[in-house]
mmCIF file of C-alpha atoms in Angstrom:
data_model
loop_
_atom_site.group_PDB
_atom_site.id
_atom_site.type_symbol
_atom_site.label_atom_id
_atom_site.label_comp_id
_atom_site.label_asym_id
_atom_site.label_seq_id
_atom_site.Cartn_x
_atom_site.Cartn_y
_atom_site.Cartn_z
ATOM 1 C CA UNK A 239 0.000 0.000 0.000
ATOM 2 C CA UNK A 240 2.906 2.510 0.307
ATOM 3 C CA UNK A 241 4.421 2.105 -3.108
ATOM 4 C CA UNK A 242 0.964 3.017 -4.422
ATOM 5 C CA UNK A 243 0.435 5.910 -6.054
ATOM 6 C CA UNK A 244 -2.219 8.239 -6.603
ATOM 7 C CA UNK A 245 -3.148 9.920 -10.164
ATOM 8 C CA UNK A 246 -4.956 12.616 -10.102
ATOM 9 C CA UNK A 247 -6.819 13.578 -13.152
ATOM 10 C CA UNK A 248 -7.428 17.235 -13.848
ATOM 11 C CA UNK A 249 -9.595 18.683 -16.608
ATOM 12 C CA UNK A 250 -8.006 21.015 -19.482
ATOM 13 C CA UNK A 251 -9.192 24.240 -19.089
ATOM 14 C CA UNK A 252 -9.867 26.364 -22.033
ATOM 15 C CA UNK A 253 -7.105 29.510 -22.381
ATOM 16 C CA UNK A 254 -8.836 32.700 -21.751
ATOM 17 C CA UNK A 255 -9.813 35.071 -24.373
ATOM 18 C CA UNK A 256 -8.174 38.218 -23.440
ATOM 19 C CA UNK A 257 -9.371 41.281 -24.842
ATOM 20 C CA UNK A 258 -7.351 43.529 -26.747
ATOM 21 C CA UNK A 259 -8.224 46.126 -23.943
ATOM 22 C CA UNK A 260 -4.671 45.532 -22.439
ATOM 23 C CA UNK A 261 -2.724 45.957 -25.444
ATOM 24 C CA UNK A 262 -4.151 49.125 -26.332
ATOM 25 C CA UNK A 263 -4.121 50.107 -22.595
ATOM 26 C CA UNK A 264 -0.593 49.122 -22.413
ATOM 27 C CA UNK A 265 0.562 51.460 -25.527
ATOM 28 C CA UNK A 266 -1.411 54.472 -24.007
ATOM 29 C CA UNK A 267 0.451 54.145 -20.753
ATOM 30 C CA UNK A 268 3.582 53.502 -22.403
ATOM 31 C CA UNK A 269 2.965 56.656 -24.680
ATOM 32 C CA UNK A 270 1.942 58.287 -21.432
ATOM 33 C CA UNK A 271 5.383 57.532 -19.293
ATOM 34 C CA UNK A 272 7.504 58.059 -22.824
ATOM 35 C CA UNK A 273 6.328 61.363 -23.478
ATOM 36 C CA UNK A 274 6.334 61.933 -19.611
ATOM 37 C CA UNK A 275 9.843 61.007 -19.707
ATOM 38 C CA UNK A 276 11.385 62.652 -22.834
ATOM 39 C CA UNK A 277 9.518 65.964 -22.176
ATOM 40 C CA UNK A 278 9.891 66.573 -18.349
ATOM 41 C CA UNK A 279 12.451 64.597 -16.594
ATOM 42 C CA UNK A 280 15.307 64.248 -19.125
ATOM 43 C CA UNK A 281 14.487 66.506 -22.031
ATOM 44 C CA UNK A 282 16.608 66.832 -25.352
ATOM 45 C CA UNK A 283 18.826 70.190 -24.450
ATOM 46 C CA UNK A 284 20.360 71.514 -28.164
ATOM 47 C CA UNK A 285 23.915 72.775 -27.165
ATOM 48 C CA UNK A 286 26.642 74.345 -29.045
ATOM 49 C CA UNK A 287 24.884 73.854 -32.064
ATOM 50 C CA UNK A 288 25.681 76.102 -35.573
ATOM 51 C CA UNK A 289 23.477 78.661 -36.886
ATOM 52 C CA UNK A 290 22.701 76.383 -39.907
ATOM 53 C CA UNK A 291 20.920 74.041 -38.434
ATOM 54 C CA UNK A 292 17.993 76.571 -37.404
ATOM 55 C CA UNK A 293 15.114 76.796 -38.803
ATOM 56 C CA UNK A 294 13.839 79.120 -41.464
ATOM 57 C CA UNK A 295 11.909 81.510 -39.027
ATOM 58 C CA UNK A 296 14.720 81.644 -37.147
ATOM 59 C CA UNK A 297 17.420 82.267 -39.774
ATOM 60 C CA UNK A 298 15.937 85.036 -40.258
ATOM 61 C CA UNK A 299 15.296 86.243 -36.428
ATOM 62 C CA UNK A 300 19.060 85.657 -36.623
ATOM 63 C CA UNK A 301 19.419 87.588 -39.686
ATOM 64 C CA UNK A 302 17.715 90.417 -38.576
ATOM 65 C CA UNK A 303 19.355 90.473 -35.551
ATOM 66 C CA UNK A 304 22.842 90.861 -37.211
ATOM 67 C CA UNK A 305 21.625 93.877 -39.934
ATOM 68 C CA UNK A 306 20.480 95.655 -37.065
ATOM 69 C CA UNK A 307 23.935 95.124 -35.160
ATOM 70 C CA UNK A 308 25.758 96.153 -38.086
ATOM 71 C CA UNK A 309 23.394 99.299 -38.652
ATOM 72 C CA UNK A 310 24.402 100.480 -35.051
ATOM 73 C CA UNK A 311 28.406 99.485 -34.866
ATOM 74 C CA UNK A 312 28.988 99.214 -38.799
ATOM 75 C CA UNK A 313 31.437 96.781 -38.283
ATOM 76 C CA UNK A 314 30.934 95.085 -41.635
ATOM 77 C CA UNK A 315 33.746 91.979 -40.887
ATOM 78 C CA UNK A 316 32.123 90.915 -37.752
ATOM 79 C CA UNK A 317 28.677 90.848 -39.515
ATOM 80 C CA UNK A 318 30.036 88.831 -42.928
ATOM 81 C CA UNK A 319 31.176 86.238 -40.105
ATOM 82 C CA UNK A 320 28.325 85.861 -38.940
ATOM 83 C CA UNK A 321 26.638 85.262 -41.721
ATOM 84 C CA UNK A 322 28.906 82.811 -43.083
ATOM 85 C CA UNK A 323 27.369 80.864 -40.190
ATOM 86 C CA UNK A 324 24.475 80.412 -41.694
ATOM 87 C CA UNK A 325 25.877 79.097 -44.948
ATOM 88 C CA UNK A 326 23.031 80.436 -47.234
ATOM 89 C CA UNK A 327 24.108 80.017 -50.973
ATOM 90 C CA UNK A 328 23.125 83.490 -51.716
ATOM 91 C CA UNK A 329 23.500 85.583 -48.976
ATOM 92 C CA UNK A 330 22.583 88.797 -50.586
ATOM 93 C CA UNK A 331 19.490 87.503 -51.888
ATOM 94 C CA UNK A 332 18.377 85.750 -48.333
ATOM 95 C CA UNK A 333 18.812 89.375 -46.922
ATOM 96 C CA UNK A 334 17.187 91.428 -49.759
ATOM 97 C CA UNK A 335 13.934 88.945 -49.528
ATOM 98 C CA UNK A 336 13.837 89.314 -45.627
ATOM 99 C CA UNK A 337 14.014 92.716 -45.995
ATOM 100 C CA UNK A 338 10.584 92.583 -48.957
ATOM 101 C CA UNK A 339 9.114 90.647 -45.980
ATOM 102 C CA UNK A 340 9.630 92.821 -43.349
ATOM 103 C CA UNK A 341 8.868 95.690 -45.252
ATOM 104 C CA UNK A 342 5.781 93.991 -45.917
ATOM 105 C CA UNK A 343 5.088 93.228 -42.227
ATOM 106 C CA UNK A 344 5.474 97.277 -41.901
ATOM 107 C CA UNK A 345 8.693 96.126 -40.066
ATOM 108 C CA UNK A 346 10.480 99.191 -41.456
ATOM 109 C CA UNK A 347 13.718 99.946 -39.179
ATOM 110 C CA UNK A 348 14.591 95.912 -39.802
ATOM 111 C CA UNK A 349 13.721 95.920 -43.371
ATOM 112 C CA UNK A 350 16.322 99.249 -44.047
ATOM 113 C CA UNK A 351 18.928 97.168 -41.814
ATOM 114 C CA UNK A 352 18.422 94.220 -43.658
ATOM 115 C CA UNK A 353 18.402 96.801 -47.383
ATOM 116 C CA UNK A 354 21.283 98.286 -45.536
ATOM 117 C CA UNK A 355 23.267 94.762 -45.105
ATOM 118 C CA UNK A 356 22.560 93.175 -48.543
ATOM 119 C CA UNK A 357 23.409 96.802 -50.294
ATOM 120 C CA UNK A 358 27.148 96.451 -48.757
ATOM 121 C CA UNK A 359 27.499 92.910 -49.348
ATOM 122 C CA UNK A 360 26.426 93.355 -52.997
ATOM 123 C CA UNK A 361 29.197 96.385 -52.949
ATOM 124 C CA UNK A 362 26.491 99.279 -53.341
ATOM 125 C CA UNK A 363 28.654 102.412 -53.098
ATOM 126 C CA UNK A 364 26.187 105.088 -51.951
ATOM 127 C CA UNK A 365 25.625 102.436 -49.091
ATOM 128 C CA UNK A 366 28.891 102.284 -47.710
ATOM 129 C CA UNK A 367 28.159 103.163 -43.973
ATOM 130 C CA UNK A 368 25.403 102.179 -41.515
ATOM 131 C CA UNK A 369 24.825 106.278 -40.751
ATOM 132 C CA UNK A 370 23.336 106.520 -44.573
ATOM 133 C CA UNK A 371 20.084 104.855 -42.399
ATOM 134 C CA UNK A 372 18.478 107.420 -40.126
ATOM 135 C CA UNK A 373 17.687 104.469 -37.317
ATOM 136 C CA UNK A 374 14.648 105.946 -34.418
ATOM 137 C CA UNK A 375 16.137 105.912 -30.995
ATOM 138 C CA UNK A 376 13.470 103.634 -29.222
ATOM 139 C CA UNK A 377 14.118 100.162 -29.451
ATOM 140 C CA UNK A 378 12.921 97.785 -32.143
ATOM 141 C CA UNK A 379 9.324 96.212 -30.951
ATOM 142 C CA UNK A 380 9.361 92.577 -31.675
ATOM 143 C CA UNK A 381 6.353 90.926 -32.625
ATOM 144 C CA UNK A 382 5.070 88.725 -30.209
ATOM 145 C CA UNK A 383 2.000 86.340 -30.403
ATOM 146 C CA UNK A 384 -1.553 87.857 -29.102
ATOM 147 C CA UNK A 385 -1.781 87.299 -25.535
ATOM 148 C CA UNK A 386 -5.313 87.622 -24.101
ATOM 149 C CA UNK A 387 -5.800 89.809 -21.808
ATOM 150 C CA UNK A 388 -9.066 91.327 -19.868
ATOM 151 C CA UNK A 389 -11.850 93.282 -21.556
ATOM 152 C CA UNK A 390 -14.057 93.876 -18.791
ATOM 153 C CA UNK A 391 -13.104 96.204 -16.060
ATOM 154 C CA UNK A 392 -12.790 94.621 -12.578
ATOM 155 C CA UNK A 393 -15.354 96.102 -10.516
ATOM 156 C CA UNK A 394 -14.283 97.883 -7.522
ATOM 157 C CA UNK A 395 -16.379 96.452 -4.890
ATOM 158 C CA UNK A 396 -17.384 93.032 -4.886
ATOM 159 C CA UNK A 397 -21.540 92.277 -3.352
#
């Protein structure tokens, strides 16, 4: 009786059916933590990185930015430097359209810096210094994106 054994007989279950509720669940969540992860706790931080690799809107931010620095100190080596930076093909022409565009935008003290900067680089004689441009003395307004604000006036008592 002691070297008998026992067999136990079990029945085969039938798998599960699972629902494709926890795949898709699972993606969402992993999205979730992903996004979580690459936006918040370790982000992508651009450093050292060259002037040519910026976008379009902000070539020409940059652009801008150095025709108005060359309108003030006129140093005209320091400003060709810079713009090598960007490696445009045609220089001159990049400046002369960004300055159509700004005039356009009614953007006039940066358009005449930029007509100011692509008139010297294309060798313009009667363009020869930055004080042939009568700049304002208040600083350049940069356009910003609408903000809302308030339209109703905030009562001075409240009930």
């Amino acid at each position: 009786m002691l070297n008998e054994t026992q067999e136990v007989h079990t029945s085969p279950t039938a798998p599960q059916k699972r629902s494709p509720l926890f795949l898709l669940s699972g993606l969402v969540i992993g999205l979730l933590l992903g996004l979580v992860y690459a936006w918040f706790i370790n982000p992508v931080i651009y450093e050292n990185t060259v002037p040519a690799s910026l976008g379009a809107t902000d070539k020409d931010v940059y652009r801008g930015t150095i025709a108005q620095v060359y309108a003030i100190t006129g140093d005209l080596e320091r400003a060709v430097l810079r713009l090598a930076l960007l490696e445009d093909p045609e220089p001159v022409f990049e400046l002369a359209s960004q300055a159509q565009r700004a005039l356009a935008a009614g953007n006039d003290t940066e358009a005449r810096a930029l007509a100011l900067m692509a008139s010297v680089l294309q060798g313009a004689p009667q363009a020869a210094t930055p004080e042939s441009v009568p700049l304002p003395d208040t600083p350049v307004e940069i356009m910003s994106p609408a903000v809302p604000t308030q339209t109703l006036p905030v009562p001075a008592s409240t009930p």
